[in-house]
JSON list of N, CA and C in Angstrom, two decimals:
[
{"chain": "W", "resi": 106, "resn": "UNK", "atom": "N", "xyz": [-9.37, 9.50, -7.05]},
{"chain": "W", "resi": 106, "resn": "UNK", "atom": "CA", "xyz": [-8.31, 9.70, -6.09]},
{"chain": "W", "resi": 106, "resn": "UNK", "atom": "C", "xyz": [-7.59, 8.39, -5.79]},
{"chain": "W", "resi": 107, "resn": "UNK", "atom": "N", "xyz": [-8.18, 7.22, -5.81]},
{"chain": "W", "resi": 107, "resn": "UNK", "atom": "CA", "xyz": [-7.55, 5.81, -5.76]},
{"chain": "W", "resi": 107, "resn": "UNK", "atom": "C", "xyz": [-6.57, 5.37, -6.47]},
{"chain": "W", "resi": 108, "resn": "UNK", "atom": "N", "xyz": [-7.54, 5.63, -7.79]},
{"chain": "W", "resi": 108, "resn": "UNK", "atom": "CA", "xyz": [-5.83, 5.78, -9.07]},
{"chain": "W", "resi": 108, "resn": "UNK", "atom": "C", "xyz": [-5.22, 6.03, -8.80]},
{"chain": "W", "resi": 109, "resn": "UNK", "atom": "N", "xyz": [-4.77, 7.25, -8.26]},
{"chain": "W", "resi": 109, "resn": "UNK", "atom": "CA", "xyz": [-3.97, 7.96, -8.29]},
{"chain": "W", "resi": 109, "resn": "UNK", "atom": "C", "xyz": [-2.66, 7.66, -7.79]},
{"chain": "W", "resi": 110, "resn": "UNK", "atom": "N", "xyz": [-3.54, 7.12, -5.61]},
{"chain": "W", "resi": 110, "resn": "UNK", "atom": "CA", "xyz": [-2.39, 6.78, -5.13]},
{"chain": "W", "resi": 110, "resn": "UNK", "atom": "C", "xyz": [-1.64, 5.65, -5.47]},
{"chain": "W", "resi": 111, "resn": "UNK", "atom": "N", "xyz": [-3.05, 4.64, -6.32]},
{"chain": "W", "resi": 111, "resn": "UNK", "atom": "CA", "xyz": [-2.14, 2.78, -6.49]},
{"chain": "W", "resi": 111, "resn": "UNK", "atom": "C", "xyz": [-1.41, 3.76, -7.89]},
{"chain": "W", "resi": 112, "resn": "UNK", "atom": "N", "xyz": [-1.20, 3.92, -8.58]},
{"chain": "W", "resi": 112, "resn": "UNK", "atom": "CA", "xyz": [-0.37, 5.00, -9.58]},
{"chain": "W", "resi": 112, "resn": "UNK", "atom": "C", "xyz": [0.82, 5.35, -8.95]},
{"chain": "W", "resi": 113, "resn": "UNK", "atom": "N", "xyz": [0.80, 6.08, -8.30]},
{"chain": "W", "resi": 113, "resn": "UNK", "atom": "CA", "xyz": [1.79, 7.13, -7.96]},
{"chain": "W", "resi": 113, "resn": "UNK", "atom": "C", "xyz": [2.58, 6.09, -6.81]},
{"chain": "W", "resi": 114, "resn": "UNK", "atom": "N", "xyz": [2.49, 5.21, -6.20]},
{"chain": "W", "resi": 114, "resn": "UNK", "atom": "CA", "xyz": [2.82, 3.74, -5.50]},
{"chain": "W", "resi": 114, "resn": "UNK", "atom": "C", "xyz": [3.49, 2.93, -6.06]},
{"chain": "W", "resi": 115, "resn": "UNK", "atom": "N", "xyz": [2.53, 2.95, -7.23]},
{"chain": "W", "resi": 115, "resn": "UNK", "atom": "CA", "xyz": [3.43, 1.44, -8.15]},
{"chain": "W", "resi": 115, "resn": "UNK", "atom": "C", "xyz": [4.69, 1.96, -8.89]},
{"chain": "W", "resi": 116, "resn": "UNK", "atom": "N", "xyz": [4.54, 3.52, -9.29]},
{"chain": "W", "resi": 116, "resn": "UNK", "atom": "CA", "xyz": [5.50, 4.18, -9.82]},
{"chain": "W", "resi": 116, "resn": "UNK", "atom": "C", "xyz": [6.56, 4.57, -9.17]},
{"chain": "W", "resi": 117, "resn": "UNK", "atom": "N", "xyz": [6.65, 4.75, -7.62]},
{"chain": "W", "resi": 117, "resn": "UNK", "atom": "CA", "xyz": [7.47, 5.02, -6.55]},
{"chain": "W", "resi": 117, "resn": "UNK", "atom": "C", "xyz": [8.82, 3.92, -6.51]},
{"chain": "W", "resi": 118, "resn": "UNK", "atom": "N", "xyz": [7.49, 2.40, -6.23]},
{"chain": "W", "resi": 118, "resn": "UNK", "atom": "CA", "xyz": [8.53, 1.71, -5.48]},
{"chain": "W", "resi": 118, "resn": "UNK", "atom": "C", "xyz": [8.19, -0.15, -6.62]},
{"chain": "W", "resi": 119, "resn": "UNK", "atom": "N", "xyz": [8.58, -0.82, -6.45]},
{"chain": "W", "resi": 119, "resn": "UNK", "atom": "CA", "xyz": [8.77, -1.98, -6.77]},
{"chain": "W", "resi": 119, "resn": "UNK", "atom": "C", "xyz": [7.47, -2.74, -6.54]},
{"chain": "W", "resi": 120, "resn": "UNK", "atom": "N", "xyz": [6.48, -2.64, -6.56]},
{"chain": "W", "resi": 120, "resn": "UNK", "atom": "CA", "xyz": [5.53, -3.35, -5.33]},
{"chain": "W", "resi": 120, "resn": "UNK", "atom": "C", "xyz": [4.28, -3.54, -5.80]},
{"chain": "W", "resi": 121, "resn": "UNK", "atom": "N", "xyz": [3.24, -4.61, -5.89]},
{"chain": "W", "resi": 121, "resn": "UNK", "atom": "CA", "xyz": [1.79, -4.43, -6.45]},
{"chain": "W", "resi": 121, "resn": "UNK", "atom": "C", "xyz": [0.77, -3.50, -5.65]},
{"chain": "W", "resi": 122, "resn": "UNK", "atom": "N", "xyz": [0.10, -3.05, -6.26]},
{"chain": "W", "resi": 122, "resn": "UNK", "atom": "CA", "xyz": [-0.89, -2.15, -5.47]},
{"chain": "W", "resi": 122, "resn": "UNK", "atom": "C", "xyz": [-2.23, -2.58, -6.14]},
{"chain": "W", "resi": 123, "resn": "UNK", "atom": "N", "xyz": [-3.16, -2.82, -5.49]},
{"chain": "W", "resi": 123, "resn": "UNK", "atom": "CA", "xyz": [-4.67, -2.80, -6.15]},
{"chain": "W", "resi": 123, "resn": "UNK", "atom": "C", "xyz": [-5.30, -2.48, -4.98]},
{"chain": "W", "resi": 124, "resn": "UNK", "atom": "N", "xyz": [-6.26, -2.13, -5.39]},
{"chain": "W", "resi": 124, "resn": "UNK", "atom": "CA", "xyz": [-7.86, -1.83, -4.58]},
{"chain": "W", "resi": 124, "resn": "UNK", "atom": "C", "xyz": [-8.57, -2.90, -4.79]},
{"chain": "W", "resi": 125, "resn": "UNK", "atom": "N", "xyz": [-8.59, -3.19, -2.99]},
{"chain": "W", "resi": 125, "resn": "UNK", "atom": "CA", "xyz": [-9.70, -4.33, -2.62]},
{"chain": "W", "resi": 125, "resn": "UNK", "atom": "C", "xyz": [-10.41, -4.36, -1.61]},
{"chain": "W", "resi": 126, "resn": "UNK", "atom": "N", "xyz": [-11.31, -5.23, -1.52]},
{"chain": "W", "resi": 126, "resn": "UNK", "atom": "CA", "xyz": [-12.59, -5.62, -0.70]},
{"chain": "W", "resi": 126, "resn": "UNK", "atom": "C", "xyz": [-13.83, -4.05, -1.13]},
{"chain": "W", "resi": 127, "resn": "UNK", "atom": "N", "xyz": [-13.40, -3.34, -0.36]},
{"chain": "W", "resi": 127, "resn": "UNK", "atom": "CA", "xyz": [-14.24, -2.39, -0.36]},
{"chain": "W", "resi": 127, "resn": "UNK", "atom": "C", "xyz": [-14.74, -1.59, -1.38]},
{"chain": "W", "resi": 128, "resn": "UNK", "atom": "N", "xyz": [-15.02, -1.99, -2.67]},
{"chain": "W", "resi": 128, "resn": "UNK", "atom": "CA", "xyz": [-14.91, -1.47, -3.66]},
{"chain": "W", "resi": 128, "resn": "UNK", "atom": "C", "xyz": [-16.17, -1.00, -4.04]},
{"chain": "W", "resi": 129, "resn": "UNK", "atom": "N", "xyz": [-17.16, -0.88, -3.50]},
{"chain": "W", "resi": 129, "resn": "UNK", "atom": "CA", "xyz": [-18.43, -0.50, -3.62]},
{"chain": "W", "resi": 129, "resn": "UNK", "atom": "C", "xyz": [-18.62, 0.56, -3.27]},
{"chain": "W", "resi": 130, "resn": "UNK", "atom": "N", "xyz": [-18.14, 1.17, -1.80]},
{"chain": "W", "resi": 130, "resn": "UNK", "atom": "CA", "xyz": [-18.10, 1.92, -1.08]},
{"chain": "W", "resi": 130, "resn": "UNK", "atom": "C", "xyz": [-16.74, 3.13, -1.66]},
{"chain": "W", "resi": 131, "resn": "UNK", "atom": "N", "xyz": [-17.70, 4.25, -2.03]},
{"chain": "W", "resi": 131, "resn": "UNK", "atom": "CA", "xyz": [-16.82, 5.59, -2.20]},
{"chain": "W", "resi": 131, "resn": "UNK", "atom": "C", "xyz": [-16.26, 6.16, -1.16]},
{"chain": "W", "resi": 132, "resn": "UNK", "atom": "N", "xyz": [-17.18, 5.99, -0.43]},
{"chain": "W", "resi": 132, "resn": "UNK", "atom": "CA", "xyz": [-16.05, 6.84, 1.04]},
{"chain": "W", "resi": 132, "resn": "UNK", "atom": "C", "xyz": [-14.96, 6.00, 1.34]},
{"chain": "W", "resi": 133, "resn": "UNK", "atom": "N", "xyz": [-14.69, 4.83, 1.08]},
{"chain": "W", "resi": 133, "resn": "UNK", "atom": "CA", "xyz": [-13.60, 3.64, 2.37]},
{"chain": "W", "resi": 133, "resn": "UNK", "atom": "C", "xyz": [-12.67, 3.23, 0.82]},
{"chain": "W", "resi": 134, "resn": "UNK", "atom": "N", "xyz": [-11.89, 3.46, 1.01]},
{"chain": "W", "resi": 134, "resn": "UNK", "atom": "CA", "xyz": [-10.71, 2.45, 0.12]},
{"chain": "W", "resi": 134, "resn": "UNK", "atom": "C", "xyz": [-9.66, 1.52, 0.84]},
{"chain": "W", "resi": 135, "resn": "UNK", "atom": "N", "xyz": [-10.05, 0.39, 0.47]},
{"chain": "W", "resi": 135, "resn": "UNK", "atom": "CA", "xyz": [-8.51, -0.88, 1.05]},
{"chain": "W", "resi": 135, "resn": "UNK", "atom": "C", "xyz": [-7.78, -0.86, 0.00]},
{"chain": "W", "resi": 136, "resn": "UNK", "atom": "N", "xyz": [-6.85, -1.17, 0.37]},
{"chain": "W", "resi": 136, "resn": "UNK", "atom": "CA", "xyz": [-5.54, -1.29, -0.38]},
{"chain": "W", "resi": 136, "resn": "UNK", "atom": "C", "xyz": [-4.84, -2.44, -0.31]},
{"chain": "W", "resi": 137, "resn": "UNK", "atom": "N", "xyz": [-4.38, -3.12, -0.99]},
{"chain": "W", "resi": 137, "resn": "UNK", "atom": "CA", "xyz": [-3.37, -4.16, -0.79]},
{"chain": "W", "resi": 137, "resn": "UNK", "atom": "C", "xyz": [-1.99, -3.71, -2.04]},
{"chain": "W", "resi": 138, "resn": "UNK", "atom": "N", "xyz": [-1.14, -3.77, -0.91]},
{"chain": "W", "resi": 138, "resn": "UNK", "atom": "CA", "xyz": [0.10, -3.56, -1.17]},
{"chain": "W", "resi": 138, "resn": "UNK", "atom": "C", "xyz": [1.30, -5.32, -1.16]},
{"chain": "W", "resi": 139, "resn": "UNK", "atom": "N", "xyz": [1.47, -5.69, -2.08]},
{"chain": "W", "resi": 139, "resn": "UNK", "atom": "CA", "xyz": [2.35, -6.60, -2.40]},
{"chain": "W", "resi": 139, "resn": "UNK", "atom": "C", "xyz": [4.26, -6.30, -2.56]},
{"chain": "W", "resi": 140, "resn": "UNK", "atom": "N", "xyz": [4.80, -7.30, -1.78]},
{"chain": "W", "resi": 140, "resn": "UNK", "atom": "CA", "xyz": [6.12, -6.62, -2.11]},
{"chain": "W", "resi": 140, "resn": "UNK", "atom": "C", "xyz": [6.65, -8.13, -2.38]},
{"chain": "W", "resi": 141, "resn": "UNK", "atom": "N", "xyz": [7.59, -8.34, -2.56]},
{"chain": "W", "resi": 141, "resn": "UNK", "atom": "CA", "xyz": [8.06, -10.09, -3.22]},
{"chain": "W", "resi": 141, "resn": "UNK", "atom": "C", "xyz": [9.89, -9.55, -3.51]},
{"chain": "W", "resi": 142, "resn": "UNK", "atom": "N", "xyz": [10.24, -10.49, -2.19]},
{"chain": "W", "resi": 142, "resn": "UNK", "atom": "CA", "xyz": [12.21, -10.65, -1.90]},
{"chain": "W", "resi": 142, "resn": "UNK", "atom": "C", "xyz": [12.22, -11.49, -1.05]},
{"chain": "W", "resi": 143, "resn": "UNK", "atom": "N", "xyz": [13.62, -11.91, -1.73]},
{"chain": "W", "resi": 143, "resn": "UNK", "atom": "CA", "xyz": [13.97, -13.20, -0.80]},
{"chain": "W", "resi": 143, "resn": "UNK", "atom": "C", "xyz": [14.55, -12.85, 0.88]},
{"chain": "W", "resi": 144, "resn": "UNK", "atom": "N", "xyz": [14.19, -11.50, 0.90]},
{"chain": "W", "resi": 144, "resn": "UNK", "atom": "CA", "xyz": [14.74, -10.76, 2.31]},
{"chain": "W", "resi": 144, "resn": "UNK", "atom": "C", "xyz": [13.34, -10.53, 2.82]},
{"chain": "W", "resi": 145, "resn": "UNK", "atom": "N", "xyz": [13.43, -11.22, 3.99]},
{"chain": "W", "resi": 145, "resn": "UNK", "atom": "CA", "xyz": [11.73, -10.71, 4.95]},
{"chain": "W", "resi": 145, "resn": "UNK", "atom": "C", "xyz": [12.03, -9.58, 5.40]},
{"chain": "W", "resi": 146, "resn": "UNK", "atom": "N", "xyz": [13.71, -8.79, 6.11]},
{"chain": "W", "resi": 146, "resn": "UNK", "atom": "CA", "xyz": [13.84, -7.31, 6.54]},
{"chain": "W", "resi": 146, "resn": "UNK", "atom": "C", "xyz": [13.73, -6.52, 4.99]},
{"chain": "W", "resi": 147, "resn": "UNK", "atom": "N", "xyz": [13.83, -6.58, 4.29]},
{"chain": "W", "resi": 147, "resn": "UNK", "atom": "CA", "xyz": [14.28, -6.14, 3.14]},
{"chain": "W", "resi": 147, "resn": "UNK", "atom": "C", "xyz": [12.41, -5.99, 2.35]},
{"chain": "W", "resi": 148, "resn": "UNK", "atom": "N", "xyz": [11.45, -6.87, 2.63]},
{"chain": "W", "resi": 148, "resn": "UNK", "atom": "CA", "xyz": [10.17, -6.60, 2.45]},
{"chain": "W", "resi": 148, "resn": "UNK", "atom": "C", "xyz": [9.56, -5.29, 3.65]},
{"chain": "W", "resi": 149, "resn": "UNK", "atom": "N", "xyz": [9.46, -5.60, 4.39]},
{"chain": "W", "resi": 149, "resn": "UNK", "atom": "CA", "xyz": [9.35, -5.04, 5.64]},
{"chain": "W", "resi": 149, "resn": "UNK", "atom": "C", "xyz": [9.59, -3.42, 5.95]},
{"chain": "W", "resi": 150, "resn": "UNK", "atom": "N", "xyz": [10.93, -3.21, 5.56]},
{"chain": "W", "resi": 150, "resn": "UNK", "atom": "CA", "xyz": [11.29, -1.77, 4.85]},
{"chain": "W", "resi": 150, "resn": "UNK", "atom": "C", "xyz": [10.56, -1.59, 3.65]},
{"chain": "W", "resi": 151, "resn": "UNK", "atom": "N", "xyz": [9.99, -2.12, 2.72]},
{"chain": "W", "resi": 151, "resn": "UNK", "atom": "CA", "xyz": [9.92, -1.26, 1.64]},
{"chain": "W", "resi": 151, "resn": "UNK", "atom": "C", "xyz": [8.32, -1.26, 2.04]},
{"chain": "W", "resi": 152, "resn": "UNK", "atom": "N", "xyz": [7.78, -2.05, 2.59]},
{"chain": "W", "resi": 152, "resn": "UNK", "atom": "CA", "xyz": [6.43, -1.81, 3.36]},
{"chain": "W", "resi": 152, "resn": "UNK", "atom": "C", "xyz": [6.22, -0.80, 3.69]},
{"chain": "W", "resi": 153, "resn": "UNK", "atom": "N", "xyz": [7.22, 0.01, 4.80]},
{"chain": "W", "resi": 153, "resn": "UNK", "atom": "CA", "xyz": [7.25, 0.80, 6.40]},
{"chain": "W", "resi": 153, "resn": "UNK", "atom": "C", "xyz": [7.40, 2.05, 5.04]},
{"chain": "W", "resi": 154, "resn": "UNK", "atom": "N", "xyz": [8.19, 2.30, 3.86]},
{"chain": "W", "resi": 154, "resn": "UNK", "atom": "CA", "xyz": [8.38, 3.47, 3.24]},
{"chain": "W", "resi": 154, "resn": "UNK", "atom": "C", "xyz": [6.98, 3.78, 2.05]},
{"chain": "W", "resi": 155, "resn": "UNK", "atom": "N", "xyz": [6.59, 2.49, 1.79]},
{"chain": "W", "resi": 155, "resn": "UNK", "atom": "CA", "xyz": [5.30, 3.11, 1.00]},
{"chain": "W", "resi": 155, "resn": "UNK", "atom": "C", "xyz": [4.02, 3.12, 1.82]},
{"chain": "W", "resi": 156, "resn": "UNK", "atom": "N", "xyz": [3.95, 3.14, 3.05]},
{"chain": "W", "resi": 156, "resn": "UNK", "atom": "CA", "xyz": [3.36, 3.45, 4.16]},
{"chain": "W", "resi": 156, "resn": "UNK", "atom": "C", "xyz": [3.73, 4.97, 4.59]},
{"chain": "W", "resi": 157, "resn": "UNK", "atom": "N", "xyz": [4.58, 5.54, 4.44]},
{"chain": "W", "resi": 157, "resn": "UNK", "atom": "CA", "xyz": [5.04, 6.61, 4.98]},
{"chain": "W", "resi": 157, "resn": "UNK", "atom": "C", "xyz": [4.55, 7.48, 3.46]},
{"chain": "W", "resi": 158, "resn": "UNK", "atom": "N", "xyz": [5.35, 7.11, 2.68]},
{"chain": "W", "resi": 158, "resn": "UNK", "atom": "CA", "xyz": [4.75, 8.22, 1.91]},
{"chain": "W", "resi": 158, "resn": "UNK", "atom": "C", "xyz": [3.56, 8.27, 0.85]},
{"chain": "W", "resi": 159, "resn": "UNK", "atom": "N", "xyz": [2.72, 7.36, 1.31]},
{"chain": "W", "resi": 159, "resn": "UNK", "atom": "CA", "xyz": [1.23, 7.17, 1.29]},
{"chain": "W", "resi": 159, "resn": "UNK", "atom": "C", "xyz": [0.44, 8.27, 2.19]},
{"chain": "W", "resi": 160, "resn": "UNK", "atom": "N", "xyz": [1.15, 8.47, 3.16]},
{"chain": "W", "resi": 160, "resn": "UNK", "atom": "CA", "xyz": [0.62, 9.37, 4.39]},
{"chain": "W", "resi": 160, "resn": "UNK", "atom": "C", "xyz": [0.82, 10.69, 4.09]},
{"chain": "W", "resi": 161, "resn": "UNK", "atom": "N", "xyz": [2.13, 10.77, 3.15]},
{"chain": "W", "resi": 161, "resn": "UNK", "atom": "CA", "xyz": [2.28, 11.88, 3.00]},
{"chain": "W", "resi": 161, "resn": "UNK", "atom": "C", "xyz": [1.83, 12.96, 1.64]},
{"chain": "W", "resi": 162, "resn": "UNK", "atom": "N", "xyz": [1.07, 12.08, 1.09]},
{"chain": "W", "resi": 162, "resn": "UNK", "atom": "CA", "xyz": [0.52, 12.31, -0.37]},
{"chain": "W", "resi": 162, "resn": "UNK", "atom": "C", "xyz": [-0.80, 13.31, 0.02]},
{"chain": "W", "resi": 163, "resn": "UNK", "atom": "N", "xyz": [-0.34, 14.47, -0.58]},
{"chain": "W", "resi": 163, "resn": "UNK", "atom": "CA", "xyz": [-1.78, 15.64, -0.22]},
{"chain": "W", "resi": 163, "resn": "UNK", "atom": "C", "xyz": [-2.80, 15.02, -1.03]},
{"chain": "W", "resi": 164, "resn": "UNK", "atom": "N", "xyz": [-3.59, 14.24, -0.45]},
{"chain": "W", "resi": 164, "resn": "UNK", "atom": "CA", "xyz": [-5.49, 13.33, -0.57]},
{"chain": "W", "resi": 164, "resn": "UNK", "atom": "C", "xyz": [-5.98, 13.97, 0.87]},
{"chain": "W", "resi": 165, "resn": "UNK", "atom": "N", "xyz": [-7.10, 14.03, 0.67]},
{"chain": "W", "resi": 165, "resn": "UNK", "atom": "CA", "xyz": [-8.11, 14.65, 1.53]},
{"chain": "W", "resi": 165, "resn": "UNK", "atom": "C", "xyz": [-8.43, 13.39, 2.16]},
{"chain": "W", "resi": 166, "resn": "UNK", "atom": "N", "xyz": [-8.01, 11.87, 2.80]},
{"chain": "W", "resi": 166, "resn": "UNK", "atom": "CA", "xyz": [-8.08, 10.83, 3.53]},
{"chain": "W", "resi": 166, "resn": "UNK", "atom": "C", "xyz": [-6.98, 10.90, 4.34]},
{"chain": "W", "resi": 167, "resn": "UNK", "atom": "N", "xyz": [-8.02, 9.83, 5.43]},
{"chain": "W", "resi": 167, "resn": "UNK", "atom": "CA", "xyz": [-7.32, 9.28, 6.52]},
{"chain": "W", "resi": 167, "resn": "UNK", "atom": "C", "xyz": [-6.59, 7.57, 6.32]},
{"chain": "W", "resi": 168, "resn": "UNK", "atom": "N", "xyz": [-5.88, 7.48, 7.21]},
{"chain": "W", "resi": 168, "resn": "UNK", "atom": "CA", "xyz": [-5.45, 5.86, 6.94]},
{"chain": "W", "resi": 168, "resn": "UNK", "atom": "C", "xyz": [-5.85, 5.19, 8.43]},
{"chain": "W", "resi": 169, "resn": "UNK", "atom": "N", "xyz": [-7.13, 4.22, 8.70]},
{"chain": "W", "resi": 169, "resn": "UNK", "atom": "CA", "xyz": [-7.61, 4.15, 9.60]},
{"chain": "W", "resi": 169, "resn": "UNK", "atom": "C", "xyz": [-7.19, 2.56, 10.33]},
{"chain": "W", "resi": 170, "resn": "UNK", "atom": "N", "xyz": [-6.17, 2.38, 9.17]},
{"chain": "W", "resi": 170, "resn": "UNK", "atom": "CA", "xyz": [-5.84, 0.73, 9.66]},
{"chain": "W", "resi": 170, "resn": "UNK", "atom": "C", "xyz": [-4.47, 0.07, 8.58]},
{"chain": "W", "resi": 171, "resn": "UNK", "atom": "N", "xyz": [-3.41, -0.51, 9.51]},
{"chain": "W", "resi": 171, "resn": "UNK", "atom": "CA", "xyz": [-2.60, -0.73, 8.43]},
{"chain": "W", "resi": 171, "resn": "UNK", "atom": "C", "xyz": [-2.69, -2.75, 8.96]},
{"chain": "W", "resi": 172, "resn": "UNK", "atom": "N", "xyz": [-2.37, -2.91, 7.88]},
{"chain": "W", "resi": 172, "resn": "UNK", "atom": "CA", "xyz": [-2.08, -5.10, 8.95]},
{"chain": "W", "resi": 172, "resn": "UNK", "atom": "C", "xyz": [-0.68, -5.61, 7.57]},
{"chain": "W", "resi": 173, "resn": "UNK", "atom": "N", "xyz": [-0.02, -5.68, 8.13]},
{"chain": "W", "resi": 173, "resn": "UNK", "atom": "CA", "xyz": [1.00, -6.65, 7.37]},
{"chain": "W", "resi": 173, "resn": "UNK", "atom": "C", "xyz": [1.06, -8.18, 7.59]},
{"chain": "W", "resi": 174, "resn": "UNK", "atom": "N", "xyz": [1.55, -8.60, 6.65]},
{"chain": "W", "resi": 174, "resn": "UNK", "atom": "CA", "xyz": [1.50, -10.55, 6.80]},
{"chain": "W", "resi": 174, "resn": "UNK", "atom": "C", "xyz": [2.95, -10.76, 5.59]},
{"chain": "W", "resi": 175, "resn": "UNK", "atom": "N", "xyz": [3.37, -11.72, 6.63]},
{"chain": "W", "resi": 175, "resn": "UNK", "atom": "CA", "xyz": [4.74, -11.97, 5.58]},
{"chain": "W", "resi": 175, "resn": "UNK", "atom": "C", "xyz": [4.59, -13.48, 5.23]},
{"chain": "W", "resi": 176, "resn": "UNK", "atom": "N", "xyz": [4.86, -14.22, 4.29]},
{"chain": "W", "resi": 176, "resn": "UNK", "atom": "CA", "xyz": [4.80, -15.12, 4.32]},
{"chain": "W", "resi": 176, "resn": "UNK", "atom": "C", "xyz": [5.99, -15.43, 3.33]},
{"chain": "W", "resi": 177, "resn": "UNK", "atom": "N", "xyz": [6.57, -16.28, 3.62]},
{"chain": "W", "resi": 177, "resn": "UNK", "atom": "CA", "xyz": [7.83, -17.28, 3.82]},
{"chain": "W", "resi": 177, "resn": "UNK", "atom": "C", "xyz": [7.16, -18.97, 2.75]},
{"chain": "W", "resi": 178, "resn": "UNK", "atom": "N", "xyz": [7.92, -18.48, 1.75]},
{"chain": "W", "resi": 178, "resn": "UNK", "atom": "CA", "xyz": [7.88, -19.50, 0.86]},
{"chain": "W", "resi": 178, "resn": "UNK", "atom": "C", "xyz": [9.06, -20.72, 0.76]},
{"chain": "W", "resi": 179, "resn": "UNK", "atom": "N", "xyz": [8.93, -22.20, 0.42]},
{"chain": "W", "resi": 179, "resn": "UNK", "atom": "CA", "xyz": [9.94, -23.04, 0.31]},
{"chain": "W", "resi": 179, "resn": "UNK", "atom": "C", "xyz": [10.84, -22.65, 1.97]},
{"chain": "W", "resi": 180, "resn": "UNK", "atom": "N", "xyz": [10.63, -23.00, 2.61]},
{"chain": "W", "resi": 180, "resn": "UNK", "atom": "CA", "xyz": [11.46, -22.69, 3.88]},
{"chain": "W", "resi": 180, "resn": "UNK", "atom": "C", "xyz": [11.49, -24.14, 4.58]}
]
C-alpha cells in the first residue's frame, strides 16, 4: 500500500516521495515529501495539494501527523 501512494504522488505532482524512519514497522508509515522552487509560496502550495489528495486516496489509513520545514538556500 506504500508503493502505491509514494507512486501515485510522484506521478501526480513534481516532488520526491520516499518512505522513512519507520520502516520496520507495518502498521506506521512516514513519509517524506520533497518539493524544490525558487518560490517558498509556490513550495508550500504544492505541499498543501499533495497533502490533500493523499487524504483523499481510498487506503484503509489514517494521517496522524503532518510537519513541514522550508529551507531557504543562498539567501
Amino acid at each position: 500500500m506504500v508503493r502505491r501512494v509514494v507512486d501515485r504522488t510522484r506521478h501526480q505532482f513534481a516532488v520526491s516521495v520516499a518512505e522513512i524512519e519507520t520502516q520496520d514497522d507495518r502498521r506506521v508509515a512516514t513519509l517524506g515529501v520533497v518539493c524544490v522552487s525558487n518560490s517558498r509560496t509556490q513550495c508550500q502550495a504544492v505541499l498543501q495539494q499533495v497533502l490533500r489528495f493523499v487524504e483523499r486516496l481510498p487506503i484503509d489509513a489514517e494521517i496522524r501527523d503532518v510537519a513541514t520545514e522550508t529551507i531557504a538556500a543562498l539567501e
